[in-house]
Tab-separated table of C-alpha atoms in Angstrom:
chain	number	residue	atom	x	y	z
M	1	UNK	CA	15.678	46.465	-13.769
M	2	UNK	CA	18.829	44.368	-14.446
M	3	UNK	CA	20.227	41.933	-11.923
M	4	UNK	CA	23.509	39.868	-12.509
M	5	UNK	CA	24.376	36.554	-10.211
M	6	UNK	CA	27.907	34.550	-10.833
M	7	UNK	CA	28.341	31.378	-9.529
M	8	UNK	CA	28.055	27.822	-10.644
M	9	UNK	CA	24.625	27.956	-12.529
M	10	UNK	CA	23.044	24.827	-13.513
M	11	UNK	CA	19.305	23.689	-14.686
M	12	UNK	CA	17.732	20.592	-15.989
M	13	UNK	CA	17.211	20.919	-19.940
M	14	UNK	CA	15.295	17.919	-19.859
M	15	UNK	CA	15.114	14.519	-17.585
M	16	UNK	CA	18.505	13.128	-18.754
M	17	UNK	CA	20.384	16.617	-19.140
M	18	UNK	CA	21.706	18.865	-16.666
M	19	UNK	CA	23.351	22.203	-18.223
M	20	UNK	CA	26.353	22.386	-15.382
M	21	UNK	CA	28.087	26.665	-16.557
M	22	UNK	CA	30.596	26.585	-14.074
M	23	UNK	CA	32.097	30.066	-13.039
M	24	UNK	CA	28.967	31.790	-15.205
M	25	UNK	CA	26.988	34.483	-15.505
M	26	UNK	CA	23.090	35.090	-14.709
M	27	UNK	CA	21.509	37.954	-16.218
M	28	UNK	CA	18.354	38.921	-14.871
M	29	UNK	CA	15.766	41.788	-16.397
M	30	UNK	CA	12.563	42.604	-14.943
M	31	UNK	CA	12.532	39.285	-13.446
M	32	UNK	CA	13.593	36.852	-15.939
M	33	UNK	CA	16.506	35.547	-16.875
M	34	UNK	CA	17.272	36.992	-20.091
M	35	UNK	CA	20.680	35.009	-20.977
M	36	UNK	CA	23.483	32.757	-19.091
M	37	UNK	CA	27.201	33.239	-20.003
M	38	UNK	CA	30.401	32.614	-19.333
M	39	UNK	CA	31.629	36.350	-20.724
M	40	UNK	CA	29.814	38.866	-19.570
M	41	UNK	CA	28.552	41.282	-22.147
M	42	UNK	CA	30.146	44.167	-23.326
M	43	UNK	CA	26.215	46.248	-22.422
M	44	UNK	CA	27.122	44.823	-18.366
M	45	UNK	CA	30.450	46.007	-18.051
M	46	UNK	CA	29.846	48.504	-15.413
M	47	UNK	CA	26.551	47.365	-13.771
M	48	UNK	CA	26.841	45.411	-10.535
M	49	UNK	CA	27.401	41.904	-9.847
M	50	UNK	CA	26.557	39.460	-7.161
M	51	UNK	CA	29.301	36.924	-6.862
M	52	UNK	CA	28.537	33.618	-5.359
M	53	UNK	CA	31.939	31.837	-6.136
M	54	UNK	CA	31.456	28.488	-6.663
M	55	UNK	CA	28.489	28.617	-4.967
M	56	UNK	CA	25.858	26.425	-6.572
M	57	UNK	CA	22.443	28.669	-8.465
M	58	UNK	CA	19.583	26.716	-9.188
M	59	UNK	CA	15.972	26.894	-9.747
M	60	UNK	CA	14.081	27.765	-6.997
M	61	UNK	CA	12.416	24.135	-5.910
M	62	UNK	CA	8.211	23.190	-6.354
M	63	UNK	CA	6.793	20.901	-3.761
M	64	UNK	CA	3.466	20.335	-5.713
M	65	UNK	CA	1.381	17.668	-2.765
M	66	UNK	CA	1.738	19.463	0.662
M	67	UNK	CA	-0.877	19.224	3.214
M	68	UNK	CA	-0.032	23.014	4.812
M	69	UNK	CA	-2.263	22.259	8.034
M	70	UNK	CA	-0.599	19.131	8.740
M	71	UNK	CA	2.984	20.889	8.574
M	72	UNK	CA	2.724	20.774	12.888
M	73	UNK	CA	2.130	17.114	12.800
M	74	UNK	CA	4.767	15.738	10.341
M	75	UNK	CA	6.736	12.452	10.495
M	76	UNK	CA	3.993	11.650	13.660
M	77	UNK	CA	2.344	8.602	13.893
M	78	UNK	CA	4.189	6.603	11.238
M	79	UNK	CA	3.532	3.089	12.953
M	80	UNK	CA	0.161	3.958	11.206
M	81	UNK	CA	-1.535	2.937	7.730
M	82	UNK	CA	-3.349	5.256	5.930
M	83	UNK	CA	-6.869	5.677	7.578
M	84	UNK	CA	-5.792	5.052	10.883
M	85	UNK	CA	-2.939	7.522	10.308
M	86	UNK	CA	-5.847	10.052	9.135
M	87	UNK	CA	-8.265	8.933	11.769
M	88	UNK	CA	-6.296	8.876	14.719
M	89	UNK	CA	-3.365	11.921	13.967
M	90	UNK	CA	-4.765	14.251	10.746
M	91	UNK	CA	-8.626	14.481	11.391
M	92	UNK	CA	-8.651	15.679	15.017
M	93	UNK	CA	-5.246	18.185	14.150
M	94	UNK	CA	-7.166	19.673	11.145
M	95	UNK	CA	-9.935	20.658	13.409
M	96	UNK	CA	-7.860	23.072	15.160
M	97	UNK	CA	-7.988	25.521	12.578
M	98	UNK	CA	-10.957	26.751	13.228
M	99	UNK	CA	-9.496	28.822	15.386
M	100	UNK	CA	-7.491	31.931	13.437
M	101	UNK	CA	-4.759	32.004	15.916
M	102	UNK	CA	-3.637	28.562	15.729
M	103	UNK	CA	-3.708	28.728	11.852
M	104	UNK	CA	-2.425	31.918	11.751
M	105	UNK	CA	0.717	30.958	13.934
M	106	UNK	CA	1.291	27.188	12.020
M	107	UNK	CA	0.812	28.982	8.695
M	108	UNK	CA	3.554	31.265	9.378
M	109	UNK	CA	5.640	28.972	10.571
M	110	UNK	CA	5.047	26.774	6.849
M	111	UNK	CA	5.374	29.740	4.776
M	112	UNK	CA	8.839	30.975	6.212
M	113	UNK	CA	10.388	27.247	6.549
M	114	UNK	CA	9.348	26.735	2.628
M	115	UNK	CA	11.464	30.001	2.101
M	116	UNK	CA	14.539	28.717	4.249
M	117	UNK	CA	14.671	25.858	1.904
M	118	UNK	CA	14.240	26.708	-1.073
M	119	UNK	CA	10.439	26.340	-2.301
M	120	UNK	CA	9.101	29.152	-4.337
M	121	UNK	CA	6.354	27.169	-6.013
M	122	UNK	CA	3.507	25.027	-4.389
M	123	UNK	CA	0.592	23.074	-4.647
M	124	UNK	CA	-1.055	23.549	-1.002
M	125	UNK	CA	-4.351	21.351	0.871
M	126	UNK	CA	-5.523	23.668	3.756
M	127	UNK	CA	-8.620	22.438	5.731
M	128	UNK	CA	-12.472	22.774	5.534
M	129	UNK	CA	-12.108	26.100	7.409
M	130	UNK	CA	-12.496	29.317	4.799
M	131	UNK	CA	-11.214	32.166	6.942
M	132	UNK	CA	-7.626	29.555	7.616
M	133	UNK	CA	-7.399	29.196	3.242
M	134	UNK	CA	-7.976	32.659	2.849
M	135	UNK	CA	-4.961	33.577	5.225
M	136	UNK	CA	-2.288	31.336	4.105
M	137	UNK	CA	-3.163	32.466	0.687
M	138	UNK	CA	-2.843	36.063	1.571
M	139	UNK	CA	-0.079	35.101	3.079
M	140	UNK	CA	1.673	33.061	-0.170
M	141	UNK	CA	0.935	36.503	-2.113
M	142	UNK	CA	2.282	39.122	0.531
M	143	UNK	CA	5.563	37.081	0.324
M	144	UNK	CA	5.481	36.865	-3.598
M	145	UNK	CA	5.713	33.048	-4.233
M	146	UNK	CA	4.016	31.165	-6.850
M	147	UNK	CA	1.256	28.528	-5.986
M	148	UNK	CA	-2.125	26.733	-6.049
M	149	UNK	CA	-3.894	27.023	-2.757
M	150	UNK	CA	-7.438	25.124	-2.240
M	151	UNK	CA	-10.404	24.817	0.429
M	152	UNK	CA	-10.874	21.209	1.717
M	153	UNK	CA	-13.753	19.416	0.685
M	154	UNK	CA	-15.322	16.782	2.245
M	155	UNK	CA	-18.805	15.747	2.976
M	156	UNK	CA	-19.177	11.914	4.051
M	157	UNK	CA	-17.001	9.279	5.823
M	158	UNK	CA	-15.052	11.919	7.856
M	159	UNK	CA	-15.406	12.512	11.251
M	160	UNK	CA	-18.158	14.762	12.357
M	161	UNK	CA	-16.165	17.895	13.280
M	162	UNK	CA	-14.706	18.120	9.574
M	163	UNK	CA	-17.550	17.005	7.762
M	164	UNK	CA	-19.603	19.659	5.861
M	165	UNK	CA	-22.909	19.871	4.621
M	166	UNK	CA	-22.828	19.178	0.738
M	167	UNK	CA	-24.566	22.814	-0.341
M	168	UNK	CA	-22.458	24.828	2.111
M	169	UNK	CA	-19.585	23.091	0.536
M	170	UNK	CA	-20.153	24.363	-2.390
M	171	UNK	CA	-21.480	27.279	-1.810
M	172	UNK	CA	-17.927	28.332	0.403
M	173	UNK	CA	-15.791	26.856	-2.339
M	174	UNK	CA	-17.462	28.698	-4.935
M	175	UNK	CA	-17.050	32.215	-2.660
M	176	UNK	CA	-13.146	31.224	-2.016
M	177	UNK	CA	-13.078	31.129	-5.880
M	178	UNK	CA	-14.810	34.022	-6.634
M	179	UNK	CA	-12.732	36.006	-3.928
M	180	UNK	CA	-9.289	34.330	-5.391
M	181	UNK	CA	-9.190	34.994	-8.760
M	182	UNK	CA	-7.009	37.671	-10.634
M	183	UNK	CA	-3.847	37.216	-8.179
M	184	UNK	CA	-0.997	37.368	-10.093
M	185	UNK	CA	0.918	34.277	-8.502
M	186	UNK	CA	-1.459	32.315	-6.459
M	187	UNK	CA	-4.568	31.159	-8.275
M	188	UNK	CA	-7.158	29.198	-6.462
M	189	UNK	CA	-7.536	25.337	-7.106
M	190	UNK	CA	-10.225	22.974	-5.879
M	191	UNK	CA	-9.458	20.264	-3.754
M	192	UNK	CA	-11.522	17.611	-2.979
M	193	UNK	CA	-9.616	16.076	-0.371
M	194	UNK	CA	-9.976	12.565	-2.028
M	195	UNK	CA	-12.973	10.359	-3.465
M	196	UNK	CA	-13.726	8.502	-0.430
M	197	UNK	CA	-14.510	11.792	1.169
M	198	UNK	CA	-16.672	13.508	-0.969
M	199	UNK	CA	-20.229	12.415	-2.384
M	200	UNK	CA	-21.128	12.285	-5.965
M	201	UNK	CA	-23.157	15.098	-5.519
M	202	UNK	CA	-20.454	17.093	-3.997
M	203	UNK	CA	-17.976	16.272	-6.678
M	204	UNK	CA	-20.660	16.909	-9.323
M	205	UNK	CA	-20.828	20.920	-7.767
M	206	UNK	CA	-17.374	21.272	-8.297
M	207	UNK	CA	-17.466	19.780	-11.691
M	208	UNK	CA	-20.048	23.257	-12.371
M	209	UNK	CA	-17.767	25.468	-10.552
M	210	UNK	CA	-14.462	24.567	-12.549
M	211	UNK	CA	-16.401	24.896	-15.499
M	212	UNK	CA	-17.662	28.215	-14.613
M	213	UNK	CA	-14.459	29.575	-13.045
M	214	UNK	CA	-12.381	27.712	-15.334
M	215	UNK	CA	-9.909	26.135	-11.998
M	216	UNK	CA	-8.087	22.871	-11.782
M	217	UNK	CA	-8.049	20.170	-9.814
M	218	UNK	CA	-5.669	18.761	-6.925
M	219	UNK	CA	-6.639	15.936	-5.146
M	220	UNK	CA	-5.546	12.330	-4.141
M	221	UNK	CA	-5.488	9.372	-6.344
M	222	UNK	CA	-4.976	5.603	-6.079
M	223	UNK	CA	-3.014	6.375	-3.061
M	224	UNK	CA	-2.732	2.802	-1.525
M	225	UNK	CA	-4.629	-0.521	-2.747
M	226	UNK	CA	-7.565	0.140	0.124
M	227	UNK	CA	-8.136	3.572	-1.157
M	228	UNK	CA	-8.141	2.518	-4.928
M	229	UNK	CA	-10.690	-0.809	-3.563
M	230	UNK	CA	-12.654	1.269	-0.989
M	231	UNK	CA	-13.267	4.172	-3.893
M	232	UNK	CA	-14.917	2.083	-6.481
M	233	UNK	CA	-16.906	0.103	-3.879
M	234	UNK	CA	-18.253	3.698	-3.176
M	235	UNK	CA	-18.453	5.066	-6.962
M	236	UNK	CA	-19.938	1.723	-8.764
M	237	UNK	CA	-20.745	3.355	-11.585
M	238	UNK	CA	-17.321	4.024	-12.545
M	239	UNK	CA	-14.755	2.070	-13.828
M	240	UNK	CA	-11.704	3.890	-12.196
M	241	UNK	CA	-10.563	6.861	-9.838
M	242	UNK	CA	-9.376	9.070	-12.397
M	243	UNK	CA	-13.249	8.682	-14.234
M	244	UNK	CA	-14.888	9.906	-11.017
M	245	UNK	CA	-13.461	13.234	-11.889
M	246	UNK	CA	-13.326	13.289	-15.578
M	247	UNK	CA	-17.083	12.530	-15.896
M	248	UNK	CA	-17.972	15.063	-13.294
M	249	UNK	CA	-16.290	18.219	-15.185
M	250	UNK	CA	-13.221	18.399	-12.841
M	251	UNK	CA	-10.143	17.818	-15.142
M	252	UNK	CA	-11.009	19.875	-18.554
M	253	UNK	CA	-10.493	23.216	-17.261
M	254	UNK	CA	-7.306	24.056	-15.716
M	255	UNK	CA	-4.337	22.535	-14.315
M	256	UNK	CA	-4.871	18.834	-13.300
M	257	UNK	CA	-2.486	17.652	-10.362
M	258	UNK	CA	-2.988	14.280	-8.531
M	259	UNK	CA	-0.857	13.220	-5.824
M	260	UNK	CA	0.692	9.899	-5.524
M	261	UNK	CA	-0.641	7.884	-8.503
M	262	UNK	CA	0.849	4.361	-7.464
M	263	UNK	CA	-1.584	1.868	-8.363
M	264	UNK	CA	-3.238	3.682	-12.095
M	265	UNK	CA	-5.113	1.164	-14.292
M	266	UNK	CA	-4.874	2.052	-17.443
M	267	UNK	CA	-8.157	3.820	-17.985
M	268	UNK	CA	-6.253	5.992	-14.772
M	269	UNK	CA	-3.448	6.633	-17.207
M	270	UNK	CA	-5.579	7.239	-20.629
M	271	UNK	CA	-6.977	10.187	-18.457
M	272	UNK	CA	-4.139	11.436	-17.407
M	273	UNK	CA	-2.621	11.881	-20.403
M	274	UNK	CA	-5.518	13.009	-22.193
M	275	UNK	CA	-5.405	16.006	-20.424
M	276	UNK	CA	-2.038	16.759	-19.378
M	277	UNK	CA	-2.279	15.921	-15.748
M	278	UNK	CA	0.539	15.811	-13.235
M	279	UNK	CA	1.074	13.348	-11.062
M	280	UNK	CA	2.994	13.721	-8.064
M	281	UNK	CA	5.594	11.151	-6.665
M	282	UNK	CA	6.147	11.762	-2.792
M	283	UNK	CA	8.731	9.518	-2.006
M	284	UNK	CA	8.856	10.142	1.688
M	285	UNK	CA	5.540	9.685	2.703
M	286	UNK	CA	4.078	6.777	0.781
M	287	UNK	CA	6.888	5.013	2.414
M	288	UNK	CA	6.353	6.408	5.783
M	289	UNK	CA	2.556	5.434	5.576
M	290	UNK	CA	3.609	1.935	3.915
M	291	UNK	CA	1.521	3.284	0.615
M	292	UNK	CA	3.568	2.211	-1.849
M	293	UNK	CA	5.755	3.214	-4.552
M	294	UNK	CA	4.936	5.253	-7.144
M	295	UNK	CA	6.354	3.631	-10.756
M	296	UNK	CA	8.331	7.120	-11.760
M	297	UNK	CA	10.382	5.633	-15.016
M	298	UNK	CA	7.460	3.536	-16.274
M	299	UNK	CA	5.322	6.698	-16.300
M	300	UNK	CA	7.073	9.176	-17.386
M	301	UNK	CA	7.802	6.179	-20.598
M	302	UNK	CA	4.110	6.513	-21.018
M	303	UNK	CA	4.488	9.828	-21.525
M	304	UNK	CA	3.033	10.929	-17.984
M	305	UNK	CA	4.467	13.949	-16.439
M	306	UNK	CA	5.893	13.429	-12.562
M	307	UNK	CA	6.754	15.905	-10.149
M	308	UNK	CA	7.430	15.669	-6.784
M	309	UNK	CA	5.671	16.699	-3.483
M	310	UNK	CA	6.805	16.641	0.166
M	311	UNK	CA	3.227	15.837	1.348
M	312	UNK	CA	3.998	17.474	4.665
M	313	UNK	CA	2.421	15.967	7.473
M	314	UNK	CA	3.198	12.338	5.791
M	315	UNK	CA	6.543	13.705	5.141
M	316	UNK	CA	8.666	14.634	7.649
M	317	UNK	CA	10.066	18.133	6.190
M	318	UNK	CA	9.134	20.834	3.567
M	319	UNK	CA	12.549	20.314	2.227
M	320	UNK	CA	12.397	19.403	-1.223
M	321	UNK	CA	16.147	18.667	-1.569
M	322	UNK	CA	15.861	15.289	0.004
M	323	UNK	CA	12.855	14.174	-1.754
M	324	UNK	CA	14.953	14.145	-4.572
M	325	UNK	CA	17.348	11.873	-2.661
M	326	UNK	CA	14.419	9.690	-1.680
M	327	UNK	CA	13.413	9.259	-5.233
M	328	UNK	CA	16.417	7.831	-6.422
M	329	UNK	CA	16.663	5.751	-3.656
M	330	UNK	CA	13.473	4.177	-3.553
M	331	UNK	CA	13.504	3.766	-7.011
M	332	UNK	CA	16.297	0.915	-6.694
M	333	UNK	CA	13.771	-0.768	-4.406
M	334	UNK	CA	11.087	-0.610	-6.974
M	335	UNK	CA	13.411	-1.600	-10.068
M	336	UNK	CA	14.603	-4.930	-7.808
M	337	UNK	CA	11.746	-5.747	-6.460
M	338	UNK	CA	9.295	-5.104	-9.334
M	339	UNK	CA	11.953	-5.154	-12.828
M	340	UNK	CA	9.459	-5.304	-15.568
M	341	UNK	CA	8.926	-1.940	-16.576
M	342	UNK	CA	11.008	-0.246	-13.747
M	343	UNK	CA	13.857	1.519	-14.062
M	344	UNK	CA	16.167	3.676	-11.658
M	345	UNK	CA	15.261	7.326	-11.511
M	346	UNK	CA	18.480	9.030	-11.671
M	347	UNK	CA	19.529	12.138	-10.165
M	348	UNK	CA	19.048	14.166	-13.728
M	349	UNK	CA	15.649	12.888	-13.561
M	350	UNK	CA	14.564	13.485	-9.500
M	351	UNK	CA	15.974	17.580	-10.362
M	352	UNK	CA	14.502	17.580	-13.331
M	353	UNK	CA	10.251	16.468	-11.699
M	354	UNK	CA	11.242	19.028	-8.539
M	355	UNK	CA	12.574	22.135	-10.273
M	356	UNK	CA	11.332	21.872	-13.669
């Protein structure tokens, strides 16, 4: 099947390069774009075309950190830090889903916002709660987009109502798994919600089941200086975040994404680009939360790769469009504030980590 778009095409060929074809050609076959051109082919003549004008066609955008439960609570409680914001706002909302027709109806309401603006690909947190996961991933695959969806885990220093017992943690992550696999645009992903959260033994069962399933890894790292403290006062055996998960068997057998990576050591980065990780700036909400942030130009000149995540409910929308704003922005701030090794990300660049 052939499909033909005009309009004003344009795509990042790497982080410095935009390819701007003004008044172009997109030819589609069986779903992927085969050729752009300013001349359409002599083959095309008479099939149809969908003319956009001037209209702007662009790669559909990937929000690769958003907390899907916590899309009903974004931009709330922002006078907060971190673990009072999750304490007080995040923990008690999460519990909610439990119940099908609450997730059911916020779900929805994620899924077709996502569309509105723009986001075809995404890297999504649900809860603790199976039977919620399972839907919204049913859902991301009835509607055809691309993503990474993964059951909560967490086991210690949560509140009671979302804190699981260690072996039924595993044993309902391993079943989501099982019952995941073989989709042919949403995969399953594990997702320990972030060190703090989850015991050593806990992290050590997912270590067997990404081995054994051969799934990635999302989770949170070196969020905010109390998280990166308060993690290796917990894990004293290891000598930084990013360790706690290497040694355990979490990051050698599938895609690796961690979200917000402002405060790596350098054993952090070794690890990360060892295996290929992603890390994910979300300019929004680190600010919102008063995180930090993230060092996007002195990364990526380590040869880290960045994308960029709304982390809906820190952020205030699913649009991905004005993270990319907020990245150049907040750059500035970084590269005056902090100059050695900081640079301004540019608006080539802040595309480039949310399309490409």
């Amino acid at each position: 099947m052939t499909n033909i778009y005009k309009g004003t095409i344009i795509y990042s060929v790497n982080r410095e390069t935009l390819s701007v074809n003004e008044d172009s050609y997109l030819i589609v076959e069986d779903g992927f774009v085969k050729e752009i051109t300013g001349i359409l082919p002599e083959e095309y003549k008479t099939a149809e075309v969908t003319d956009y004008g001037k209209k702007l066609i662009i790669p559909a955008f990937s929000d690769l950190h958003i907390h899907a439960a916590q899309y009903v609570q974004r931009g709330i409680g922002m006078d907060k830090l971190l673990f009072d914001w999750l304490n007080d706002y995040t923990f008690p909302q999460e519990s909610n889903f439990k119940d099908m027709t609450y997730a059911k109806t916020i779900y929805d309401q994620l899924v077709n916002d996502m569309i509105k603006h723009g986001t075809f690909h995404a890297s999504l947190f649900t809860t603790i709660h199976y039977d919620a996961s399972d839907y919204l991933f049913q859902k991301f695959n009835e509607k055809g987009l691309y993503g990474y969806i993964g059951k909560v885990n967490m086991d210690m220093n949560s509140p009671e109502f979302l804190c699981e017992d260690t072996e039924e943690s595993l044993r309902e992550t391993e079943r989501f798994v099982k019952e995941h696999l073989g989709y042919r645009t949403v995969k399953p992903i594990l997702t320990p919600r972030f060190a703090p959260t989850c015991s050593e033994k806990l992290i050590r069962g997912l270590g067997e089941i990404a081995g054994k399933y051969h799934v990635g890894l999302q989770t949170h790292l070196v969020e905010s200086i109390a998280e990166k403290e308060w993690t290796l006062e917990l894990f004293k055996n290891y000598r930084a975040d990013g360790e706690i998960y290497e040694k355990n068997g979490l990051v050698q057998n599938g895609p690796v994404i961690f979200a917000h990576v402002i405060f790596p050591s350098e054993l952090d980065k070794e690890i990360l680009k060892k295996y290929h990780c992603v890390s994910v700036h979300c300019p929004e909400a680190t600010n919102n939360i008063i995180a930090g942030i993230m060092p996007v130009h002195a990364l990526q000149d380590e040869g880290l790769d960045v994308a960029i995540g709304t982390d809906v409910g820190g952020g205030s929308s699913v649009q991905v469009y004005r993270q990319i704003a907020r990245a150049a922005r907040l750059s500035k701030l970084k590269e005056f504030y902090e100059p050695e090794g900081n640079k301004q990300v540019l608006f080539a660049n802040a595309f480039y980590m949310a399309t490409k």
